[in-house]
Structure formats: C-alpha cells, structure tokens
PDB file of C-alpha atoms in Angstrom:
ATOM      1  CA  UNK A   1      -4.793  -3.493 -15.999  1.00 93.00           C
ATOM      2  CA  UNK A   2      -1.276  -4.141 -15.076  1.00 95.00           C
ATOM      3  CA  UNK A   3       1.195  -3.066 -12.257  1.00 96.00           C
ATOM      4  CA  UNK A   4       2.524   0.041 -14.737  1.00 96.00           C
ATOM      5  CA  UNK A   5      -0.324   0.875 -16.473  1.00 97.00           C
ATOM      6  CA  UNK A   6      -1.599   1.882 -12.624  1.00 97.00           C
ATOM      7  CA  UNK A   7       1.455   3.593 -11.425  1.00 97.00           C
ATOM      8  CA  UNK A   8       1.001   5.966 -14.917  1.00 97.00           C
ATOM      9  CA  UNK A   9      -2.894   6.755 -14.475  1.00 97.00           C
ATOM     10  CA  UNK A  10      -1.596   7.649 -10.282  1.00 97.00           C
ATOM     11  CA  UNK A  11       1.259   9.346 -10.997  1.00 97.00           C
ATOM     12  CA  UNK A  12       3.727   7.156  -8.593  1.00 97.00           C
ATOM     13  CA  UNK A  13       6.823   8.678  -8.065  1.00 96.00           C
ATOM     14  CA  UNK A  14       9.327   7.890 -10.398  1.00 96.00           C
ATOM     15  CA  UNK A  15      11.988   6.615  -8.079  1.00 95.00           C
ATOM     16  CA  UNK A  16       9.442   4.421  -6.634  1.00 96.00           C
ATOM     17  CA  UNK A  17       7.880   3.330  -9.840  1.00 96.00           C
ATOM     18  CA  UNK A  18      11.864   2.060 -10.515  1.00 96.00           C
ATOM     19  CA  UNK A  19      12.138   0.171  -7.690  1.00 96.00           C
ATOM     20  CA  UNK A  20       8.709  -1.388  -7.711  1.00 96.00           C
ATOM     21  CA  UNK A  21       9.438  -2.666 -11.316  1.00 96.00           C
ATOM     22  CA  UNK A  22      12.923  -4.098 -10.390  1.00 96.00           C
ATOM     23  CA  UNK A  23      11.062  -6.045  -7.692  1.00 96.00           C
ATOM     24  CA  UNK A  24       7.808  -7.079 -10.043  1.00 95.00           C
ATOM     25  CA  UNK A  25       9.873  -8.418 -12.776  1.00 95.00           C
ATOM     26  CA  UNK A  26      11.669 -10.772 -10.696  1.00 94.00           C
ATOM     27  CA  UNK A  27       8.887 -12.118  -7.978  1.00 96.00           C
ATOM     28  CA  UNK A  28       6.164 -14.579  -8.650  1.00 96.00           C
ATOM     29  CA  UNK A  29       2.874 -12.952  -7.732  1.00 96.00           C
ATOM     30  CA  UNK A  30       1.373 -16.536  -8.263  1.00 95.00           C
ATOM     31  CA  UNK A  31       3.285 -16.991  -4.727  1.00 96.00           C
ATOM     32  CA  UNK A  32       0.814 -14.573  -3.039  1.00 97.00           C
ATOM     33  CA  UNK A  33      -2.195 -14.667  -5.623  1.00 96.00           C
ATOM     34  CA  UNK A  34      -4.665 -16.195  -2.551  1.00 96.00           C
ATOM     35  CA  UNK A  35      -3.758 -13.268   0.064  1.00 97.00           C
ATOM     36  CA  UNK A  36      -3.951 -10.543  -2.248  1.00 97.00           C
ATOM     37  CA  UNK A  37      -7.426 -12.019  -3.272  1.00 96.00           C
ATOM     38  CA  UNK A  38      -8.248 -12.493   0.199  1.00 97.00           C
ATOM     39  CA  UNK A  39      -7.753  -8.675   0.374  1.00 97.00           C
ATOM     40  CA  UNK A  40     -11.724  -8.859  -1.492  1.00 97.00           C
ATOM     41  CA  UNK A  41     -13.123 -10.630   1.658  1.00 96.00           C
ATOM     42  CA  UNK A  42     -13.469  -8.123   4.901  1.00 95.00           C
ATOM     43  CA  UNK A  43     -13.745 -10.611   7.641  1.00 93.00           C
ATOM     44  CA  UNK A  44     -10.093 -12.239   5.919  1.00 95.00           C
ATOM     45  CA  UNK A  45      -8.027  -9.384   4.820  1.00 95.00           C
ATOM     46  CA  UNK A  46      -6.278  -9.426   8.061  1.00 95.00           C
ATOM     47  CA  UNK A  47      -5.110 -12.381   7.940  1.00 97.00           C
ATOM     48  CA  UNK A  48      -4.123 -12.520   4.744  1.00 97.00           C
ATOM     49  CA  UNK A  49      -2.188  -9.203   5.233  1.00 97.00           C
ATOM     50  CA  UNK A  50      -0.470 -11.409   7.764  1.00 97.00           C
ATOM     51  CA  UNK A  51       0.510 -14.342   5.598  1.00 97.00           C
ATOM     52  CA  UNK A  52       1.998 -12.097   3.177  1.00 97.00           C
ATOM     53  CA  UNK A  53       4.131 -10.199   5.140  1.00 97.00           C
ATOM     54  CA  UNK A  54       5.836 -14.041   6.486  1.00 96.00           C
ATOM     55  CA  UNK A  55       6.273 -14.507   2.464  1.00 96.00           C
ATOM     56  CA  UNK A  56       7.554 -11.717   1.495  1.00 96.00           C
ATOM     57  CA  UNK A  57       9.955 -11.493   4.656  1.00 95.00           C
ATOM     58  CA  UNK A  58      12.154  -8.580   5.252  1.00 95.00           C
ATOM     59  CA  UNK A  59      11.067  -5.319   3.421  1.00 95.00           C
ATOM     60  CA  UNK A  60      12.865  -2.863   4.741  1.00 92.00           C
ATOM     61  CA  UNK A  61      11.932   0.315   2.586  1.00 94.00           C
ATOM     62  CA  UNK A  62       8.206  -1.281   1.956  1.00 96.00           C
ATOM     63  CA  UNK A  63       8.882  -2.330  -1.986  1.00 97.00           C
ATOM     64  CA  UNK A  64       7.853  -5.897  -1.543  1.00 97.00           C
ATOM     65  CA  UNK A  65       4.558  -5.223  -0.247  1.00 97.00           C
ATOM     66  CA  UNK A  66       4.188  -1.880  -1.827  1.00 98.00           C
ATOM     67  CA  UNK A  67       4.549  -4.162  -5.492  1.00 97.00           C
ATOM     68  CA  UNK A  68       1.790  -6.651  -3.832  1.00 97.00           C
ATOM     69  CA  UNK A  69      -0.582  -4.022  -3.326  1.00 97.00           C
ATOM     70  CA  UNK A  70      -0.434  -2.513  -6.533  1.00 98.00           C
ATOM     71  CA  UNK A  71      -0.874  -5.473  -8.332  1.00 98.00           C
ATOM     72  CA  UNK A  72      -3.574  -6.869  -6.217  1.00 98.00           C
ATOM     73  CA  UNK A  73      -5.255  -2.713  -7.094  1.00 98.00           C
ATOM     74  CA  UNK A  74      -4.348  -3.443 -10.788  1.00 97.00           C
ATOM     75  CA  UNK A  75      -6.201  -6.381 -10.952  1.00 97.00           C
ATOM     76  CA  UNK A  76      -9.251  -5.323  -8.146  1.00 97.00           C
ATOM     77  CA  UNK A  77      -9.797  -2.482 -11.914  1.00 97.00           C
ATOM     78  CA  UNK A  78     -11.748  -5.762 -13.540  1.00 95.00           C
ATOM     79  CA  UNK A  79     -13.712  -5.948 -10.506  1.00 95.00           C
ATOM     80  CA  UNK A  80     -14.883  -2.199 -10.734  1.00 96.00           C
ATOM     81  CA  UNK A  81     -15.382  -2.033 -14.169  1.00 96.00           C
ATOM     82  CA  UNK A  82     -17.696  -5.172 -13.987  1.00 94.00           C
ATOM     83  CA  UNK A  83     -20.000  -3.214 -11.231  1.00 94.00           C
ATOM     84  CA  UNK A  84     -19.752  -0.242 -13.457  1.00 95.00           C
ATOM     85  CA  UNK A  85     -17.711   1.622 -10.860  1.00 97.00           C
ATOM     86  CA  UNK A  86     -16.098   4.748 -12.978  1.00 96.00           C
ATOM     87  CA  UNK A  87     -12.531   4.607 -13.740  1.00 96.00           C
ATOM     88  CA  UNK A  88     -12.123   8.257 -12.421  1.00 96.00           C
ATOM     89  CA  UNK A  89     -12.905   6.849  -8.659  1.00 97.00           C
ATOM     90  CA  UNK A  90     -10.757   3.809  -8.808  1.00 97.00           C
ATOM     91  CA  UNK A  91      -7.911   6.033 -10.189  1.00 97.00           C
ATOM     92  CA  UNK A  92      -8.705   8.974  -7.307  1.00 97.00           C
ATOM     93  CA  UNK A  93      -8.852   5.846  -4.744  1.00 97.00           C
ATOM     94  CA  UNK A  94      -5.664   4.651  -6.124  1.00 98.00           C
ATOM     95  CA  UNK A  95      -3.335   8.065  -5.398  1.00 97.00           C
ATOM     96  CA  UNK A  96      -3.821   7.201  -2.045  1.00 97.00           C
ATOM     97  CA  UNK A  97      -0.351   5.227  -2.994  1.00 98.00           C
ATOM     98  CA  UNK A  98       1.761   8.477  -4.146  1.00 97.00           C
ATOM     99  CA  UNK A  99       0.045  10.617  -1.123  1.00 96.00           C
ATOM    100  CA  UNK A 100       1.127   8.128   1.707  1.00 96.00           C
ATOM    101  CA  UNK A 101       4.711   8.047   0.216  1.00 96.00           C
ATOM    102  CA  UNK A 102       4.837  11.777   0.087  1.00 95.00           C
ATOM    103  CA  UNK A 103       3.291  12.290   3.511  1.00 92.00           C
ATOM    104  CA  UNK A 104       5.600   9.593   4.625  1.00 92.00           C
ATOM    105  CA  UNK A 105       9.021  11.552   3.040  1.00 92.00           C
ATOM    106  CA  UNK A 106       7.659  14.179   4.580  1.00 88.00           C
ATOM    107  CA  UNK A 107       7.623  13.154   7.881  1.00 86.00           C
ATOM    108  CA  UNK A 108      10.712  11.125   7.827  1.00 87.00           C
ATOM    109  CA  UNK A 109      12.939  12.284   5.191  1.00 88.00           C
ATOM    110  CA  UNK A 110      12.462   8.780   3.268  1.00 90.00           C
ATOM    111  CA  UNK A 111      10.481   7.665   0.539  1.00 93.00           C
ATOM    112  CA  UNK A 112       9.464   4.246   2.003  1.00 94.00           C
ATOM    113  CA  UNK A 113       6.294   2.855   2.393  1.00 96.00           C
ATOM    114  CA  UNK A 114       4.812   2.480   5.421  1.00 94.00           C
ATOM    115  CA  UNK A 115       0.936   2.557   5.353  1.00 93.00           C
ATOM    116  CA  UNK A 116       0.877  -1.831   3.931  1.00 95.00           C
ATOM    117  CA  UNK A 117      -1.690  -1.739   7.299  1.00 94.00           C
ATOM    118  CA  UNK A 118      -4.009   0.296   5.622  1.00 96.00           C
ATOM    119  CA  UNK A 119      -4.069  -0.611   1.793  1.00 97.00           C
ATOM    120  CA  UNK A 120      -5.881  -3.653   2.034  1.00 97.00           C
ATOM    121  CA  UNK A 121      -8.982  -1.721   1.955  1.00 97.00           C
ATOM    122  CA  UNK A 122      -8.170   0.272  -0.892  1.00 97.00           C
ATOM    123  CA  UNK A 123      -6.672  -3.190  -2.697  1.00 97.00           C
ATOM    124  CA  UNK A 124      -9.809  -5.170  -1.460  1.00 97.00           C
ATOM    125  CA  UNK A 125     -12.221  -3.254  -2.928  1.00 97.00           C
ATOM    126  CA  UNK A 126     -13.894  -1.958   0.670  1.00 97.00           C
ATOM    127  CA  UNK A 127     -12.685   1.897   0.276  1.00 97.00           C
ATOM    128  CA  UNK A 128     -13.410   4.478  -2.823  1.00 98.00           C
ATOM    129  CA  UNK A 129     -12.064   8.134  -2.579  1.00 98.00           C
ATOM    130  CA  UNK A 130     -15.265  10.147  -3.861  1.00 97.00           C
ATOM    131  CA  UNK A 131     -14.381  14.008  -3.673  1.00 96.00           C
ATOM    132  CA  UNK A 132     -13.129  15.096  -0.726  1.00 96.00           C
ATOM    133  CA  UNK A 133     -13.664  11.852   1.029  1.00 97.00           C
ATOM    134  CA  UNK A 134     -12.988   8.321   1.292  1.00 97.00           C
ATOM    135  CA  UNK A 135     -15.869   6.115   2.206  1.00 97.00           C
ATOM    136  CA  UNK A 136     -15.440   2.578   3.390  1.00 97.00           C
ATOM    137  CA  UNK A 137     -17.602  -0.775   4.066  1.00 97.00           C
ATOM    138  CA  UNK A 138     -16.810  -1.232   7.093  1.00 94.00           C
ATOM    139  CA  UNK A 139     -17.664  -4.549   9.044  1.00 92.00           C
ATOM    140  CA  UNK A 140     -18.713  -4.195  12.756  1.00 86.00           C
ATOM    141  CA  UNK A 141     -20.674  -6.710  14.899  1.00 81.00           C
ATOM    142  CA  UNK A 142     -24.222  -4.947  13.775  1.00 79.00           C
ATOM    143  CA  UNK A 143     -23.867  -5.247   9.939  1.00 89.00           C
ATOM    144  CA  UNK A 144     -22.098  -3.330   7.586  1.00 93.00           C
ATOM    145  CA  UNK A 145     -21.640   0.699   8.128  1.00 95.00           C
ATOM    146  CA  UNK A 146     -19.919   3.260   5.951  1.00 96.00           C
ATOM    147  CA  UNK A 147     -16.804   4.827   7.733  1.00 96.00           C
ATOM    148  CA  UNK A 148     -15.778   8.332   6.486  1.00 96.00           C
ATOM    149  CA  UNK A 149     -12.436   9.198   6.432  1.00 95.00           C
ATOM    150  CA  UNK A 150     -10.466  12.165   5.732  1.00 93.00           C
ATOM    151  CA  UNK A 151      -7.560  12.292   3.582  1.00 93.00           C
ATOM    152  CA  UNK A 152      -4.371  14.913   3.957  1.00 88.00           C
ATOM    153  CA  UNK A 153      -5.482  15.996   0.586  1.00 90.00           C
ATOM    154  CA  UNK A 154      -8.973  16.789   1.021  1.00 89.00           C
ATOM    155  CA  UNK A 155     -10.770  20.302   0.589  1.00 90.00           C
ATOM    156  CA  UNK A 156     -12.350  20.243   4.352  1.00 90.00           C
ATOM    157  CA  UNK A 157     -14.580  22.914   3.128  1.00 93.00           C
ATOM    158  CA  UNK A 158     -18.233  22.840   4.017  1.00 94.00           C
ATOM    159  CA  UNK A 159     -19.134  22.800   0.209  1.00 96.00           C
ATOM    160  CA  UNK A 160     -17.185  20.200  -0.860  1.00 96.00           C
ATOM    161  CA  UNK A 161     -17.812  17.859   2.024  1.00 95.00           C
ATOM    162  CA  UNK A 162     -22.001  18.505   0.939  1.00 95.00           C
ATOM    163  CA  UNK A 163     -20.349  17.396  -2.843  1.00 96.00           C
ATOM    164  CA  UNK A 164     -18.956  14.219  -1.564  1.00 96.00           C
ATOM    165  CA  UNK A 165     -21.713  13.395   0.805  1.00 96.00           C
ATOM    166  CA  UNK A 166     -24.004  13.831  -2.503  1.00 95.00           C
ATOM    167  CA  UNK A 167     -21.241  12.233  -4.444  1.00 96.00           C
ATOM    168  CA  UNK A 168     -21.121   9.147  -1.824  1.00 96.00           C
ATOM    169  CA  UNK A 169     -25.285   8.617  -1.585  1.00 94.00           C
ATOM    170  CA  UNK A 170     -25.254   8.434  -5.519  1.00 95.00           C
ATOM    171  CA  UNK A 171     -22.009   5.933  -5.940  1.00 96.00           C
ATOM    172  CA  UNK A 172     -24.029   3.272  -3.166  1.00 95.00           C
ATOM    173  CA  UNK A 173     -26.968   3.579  -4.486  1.00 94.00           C
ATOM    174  CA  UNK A 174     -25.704   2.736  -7.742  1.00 95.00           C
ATOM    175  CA  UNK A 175     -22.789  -0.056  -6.893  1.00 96.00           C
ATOM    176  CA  UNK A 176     -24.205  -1.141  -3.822  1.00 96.00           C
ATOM    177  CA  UNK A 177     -27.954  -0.688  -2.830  1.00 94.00           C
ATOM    178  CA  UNK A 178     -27.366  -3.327  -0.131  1.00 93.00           C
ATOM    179  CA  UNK A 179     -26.087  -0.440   1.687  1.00 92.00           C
ATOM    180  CA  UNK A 180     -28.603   1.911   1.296  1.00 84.00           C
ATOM    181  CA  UNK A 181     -29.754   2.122   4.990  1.00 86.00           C
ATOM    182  CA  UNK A 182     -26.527   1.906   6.449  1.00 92.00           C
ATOM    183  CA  UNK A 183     -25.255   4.586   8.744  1.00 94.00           C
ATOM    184  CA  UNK A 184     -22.335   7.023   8.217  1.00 96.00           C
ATOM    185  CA  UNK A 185     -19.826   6.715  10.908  1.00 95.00           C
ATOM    186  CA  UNK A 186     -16.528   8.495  11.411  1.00 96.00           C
ATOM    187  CA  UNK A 187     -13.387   7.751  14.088  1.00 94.00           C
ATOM    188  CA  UNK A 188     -11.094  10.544  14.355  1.00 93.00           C
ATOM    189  CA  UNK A 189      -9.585  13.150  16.633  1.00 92.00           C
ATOM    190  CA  UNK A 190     -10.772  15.722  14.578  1.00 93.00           C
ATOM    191  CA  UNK A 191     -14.530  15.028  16.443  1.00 94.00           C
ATOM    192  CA  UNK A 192     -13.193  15.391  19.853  1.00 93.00           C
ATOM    193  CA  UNK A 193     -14.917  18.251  21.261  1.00 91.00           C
ATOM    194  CA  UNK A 194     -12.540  19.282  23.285  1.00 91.00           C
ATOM    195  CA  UNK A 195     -11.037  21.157  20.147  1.00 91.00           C
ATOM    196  CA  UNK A 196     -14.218  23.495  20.088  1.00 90.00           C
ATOM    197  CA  UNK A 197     -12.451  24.932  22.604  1.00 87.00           C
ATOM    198  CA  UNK A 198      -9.040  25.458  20.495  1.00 88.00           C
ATOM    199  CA  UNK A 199     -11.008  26.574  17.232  1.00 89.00           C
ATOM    200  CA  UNK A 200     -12.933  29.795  16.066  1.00 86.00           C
ATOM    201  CA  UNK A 201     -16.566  29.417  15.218  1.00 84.00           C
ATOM    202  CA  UNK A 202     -15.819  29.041  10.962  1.00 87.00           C
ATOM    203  CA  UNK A 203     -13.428  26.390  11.313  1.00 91.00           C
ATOM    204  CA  UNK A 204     -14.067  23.684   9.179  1.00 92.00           C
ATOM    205  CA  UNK A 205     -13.001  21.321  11.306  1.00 91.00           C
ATOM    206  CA  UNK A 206     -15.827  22.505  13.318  1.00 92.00           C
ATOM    207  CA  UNK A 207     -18.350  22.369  10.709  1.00 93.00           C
ATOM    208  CA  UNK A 208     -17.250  18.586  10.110  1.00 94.00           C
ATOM    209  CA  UNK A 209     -17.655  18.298  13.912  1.00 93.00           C
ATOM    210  CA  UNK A 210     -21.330  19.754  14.195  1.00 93.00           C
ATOM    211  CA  UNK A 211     -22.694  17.064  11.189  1.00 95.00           C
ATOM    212  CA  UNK A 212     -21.634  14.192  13.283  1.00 95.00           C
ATOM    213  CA  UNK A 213     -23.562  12.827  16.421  1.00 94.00           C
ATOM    214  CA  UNK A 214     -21.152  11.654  19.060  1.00 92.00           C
ATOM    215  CA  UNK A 215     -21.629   8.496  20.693  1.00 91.00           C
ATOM    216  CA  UNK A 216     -17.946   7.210  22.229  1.00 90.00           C
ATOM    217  CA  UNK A 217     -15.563   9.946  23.280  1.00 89.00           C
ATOM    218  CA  UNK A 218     -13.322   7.620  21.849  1.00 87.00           C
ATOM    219  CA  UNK A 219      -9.607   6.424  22.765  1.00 91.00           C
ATOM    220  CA  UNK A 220      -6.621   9.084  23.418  1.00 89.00           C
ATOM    221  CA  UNK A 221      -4.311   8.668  20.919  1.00 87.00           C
ATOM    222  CA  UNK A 222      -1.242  10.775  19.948  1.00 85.00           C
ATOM    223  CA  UNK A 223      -2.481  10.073  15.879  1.00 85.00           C
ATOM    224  CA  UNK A 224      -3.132  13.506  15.818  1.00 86.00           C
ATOM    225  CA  UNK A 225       0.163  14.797  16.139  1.00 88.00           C
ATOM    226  CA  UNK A 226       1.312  12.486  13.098  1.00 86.00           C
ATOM    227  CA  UNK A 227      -1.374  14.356  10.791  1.00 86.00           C
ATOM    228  CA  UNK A 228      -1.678  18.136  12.386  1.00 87.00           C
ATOM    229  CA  UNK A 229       1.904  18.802  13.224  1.00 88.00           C
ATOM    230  CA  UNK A 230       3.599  16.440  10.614  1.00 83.00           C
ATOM    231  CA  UNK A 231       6.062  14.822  12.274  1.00 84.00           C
ATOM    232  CA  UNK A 232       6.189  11.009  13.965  1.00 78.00           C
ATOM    233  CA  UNK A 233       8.239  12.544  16.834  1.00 78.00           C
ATOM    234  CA  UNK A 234       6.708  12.672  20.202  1.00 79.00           C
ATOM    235  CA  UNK A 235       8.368  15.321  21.918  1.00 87.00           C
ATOM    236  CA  UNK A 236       5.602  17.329  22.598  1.00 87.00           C
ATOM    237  CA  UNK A 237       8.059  20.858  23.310  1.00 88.00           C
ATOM    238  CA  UNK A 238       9.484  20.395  19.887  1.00 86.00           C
ATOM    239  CA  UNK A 239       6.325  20.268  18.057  1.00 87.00           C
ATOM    240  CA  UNK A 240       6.146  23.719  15.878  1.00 87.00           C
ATOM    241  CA  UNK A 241       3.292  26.371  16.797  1.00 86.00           C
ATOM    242  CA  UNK A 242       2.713  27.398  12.722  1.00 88.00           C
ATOM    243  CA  UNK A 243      -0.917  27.278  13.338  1.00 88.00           C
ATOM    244  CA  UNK A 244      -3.523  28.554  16.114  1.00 87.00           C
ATOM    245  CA  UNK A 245      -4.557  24.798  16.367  1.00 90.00           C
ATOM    246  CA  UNK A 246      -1.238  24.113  16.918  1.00 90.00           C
ATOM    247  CA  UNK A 247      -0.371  26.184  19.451  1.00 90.00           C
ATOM    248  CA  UNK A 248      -3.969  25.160  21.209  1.00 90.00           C
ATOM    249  CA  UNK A 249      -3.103  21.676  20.767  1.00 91.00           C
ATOM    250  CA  UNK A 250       1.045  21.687  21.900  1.00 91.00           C
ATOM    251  CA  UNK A 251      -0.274  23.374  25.026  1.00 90.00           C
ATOM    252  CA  UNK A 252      -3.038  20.699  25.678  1.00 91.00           C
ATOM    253  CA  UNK A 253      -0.423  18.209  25.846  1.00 89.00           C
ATOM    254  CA  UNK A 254       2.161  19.922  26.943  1.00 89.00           C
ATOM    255  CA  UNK A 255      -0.731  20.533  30.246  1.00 90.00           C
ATOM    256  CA  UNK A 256      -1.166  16.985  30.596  1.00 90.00           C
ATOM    257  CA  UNK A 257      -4.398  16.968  28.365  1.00 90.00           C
ATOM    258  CA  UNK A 258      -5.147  14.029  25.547  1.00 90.00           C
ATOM    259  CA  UNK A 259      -6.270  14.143  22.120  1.00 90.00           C
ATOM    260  CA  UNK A 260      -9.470  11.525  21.850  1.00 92.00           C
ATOM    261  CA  UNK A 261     -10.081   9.707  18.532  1.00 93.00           C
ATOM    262  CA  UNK A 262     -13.935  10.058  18.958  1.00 93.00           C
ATOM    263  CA  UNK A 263     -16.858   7.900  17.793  1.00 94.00           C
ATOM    264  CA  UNK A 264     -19.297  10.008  15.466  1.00 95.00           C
ATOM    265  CA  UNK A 265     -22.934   9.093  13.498  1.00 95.00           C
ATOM    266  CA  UNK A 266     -23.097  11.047  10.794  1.00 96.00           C
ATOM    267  CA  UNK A 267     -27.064  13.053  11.715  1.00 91.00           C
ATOM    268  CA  UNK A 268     -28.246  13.193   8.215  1.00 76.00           C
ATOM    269  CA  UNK A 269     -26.846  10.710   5.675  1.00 51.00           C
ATOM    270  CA  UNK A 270     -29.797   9.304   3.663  1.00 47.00           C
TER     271      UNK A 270
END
C-alpha cells in the first residue's frame, strides 16, 4: 500500500492530503526508513521518534512527520495482512489520522498535526481500533499488558463496549495468542472516582468505571479538560458549563480540586 492509497481508504482531509503529497513527492523516505521501522520494536520507538524529529527539523504545521507516519502505516498494511489481521481494523486504526486533525482544528482553529507523540503505536503495529476501542501492547516492567483506550469517537455505551471487549478477546486470540493471559489495563481520568460524585447512576462513564478494578489513584492531570471541555486553554472560569459533567467538573477546579488520571485492571477480561 502506498502513502495515497491510505489517505483514500481513511478519508484524510483533502487540504491535508495536498500538503502531505507536496511534501512526499519531494523527500526521501529512504532518509528515515530505519526510525519508521523502529516504530515495529516497543522498547525503540521512542527513540526513534526522536531521531526523526532531528531529521526532519522544523515542522511547523506537523506535515513532515505527519507524511512519515503515514508512510511508515502504509507500509506496517504488509505486516497485517501477513498475520491475517483484517483490512477493516487496520483501516478503522488508521482514521485515528483524520480524527486527531479534526479534534485538533477544533480545539485550535488549525488543521495541524499535533498528536506525532502518539502515532508511533498506531504506525508500529502495537495499537488496533476494534469497535469502540483501541487496544494496545503495551510494555511495562512485568511483561506485556493490553492498555484500553478510549477514542473521541467511540460509542461509550455499555453494549458496545461488551462488542469490543468480545471483539478484542477474538482479534488476540487469533493474531496474538502470546497474549492470551495478559491483563486489561486502562489510564485515564475518566476512572477517577471522584467523578461518581459529579455523575448520575446510568452514566456510561460510570459503567466504564465499575468494570475496572482500581489500583493507583493515578497522577492529576489537567488532560481532561483537553478532551471533556474541548479546548487546550487553561483558564478554568472560561471553560463552558454545556454539560452537567461540566459544570461538576469547572467547579472542582475552580474549588481547588484535581482531576486524577487513574490506574484501572480491567475485573473480567478473559
């Protein structure tokens, strides 16, 4: 697969797609062929994510590395097919591209990308959006676990979270019965507990919450404020009150109160 053979199948915005081909057909990817195949190798990504970023140099609007990632995702499609990995998940993985420049334009008013931090995983081979979720090998000092992660997209509903949890034990047992012990973990702020408090019994935030075993209240973080209230701004009084969460949430801070990205086992995931 090629660089706009992907962008078609994930719907890339048009303006983007523009730019990202005025770049491609002018840069050597045989300049950054070992980092973006370093991507494949957890323990390395990092630092290759590193190396590239010093080659690519300035990048002001994110189309350099954008381009990198893309290519290193059309050419990660061999890699799939060979593990028999259906081309529906790699292509549902892959709109993680279009939604992170949306969510980004959103937020700031400019179509730039900004999430290069987080791509390697999707580039690398480590993350697959199944359903609702996205579920990635995750290396920690124990072994390997599978992190669960939430996208802006996602139907939070307790029915389709069951669909991708069934989805999810099907996909690893099939592409990667290594894993087939491994735990479920999540990070977020969305398993603080402190937002039982903010919530009404239904919410499905809540029903996420009550699957999940906590075992680190976690780290406060102001991440939640990028995601719930959609803005990068950090004035709590300006952030809007749309919601009931949000106006539970603006007055926690506004109090003095933290948001905690908490540490969660997932109670039944085999």
């Amino acid at each position: 697969m090629n660089i706009a053979t992907l962008c078609k199948l994930i719907n890339l915005q048009p303006s983007v797609q523009f730019r990202v081909f005025t770049f491609s057909e002018s840069f050597d990817f045989s300049r950054v062929e070992k980092q973006l195949i370093e991507f494949r190798d957890y323990e390395r990504m990092s630092g290759a994510l590193e190396e590239l970023r010093e080659v690519l140099g300035e990048d002001r609007e994110g189309m350099k590395i954008l381009s990198c990632m893309l290519y290193a995702s059309a050419c990660l499609h061999d890699v799939t097919r060979e593990k028999g990995i259906d081309d529906a998940v790699f292509i549902d993985t892959m709109k993680c591209y279009p939604r992170f420049l949306e969510e980004t334009r959103r937020m700031t008013g400019t179509l730039c990308f900004d999430r290069w931090w987080w791509t390697t995983r999707q580039a690398g081979g480590h993350l697959f959006r199944i359903g609702a979720l996205e579920y990635e090998m995750k290396h920690t000092g124990g072994g390997i676990v599978i992190g669960m992660h939430i996208p802006s997209d996602a139907d939070f509903s307790p029915a389709s979270v069951d669909a991708s949890l069934r989805m999810a034990a099907s996909f690893f047992a099939a592409h990667y019965p290594e894993l087939s012990g491994a735990e479920y973990r999540c990070h977020s702020w969305l398993l603080d507990p402190q937002l039982r408090e903010m919530l009404s019994e239904n919410s499905h935030i809540l029903h996420f919450q009550k699957r999940f075993a906590i075992f680190d209240e976690g780290e406060a973080s102001d991440e939640c404020i990028e995601w719930l209230f959609q803005t990068k701004a950090k004035d709590y009084a300006a952030l809007p009150e749309q919601t009931s969460l949000q106006r539970n949430v603006r007055r926690h801070l506004l109090s003095g109160g933290v948001i905690r990205n908490a540490y969660g086992r997932l109670k039944d995931y085999n």
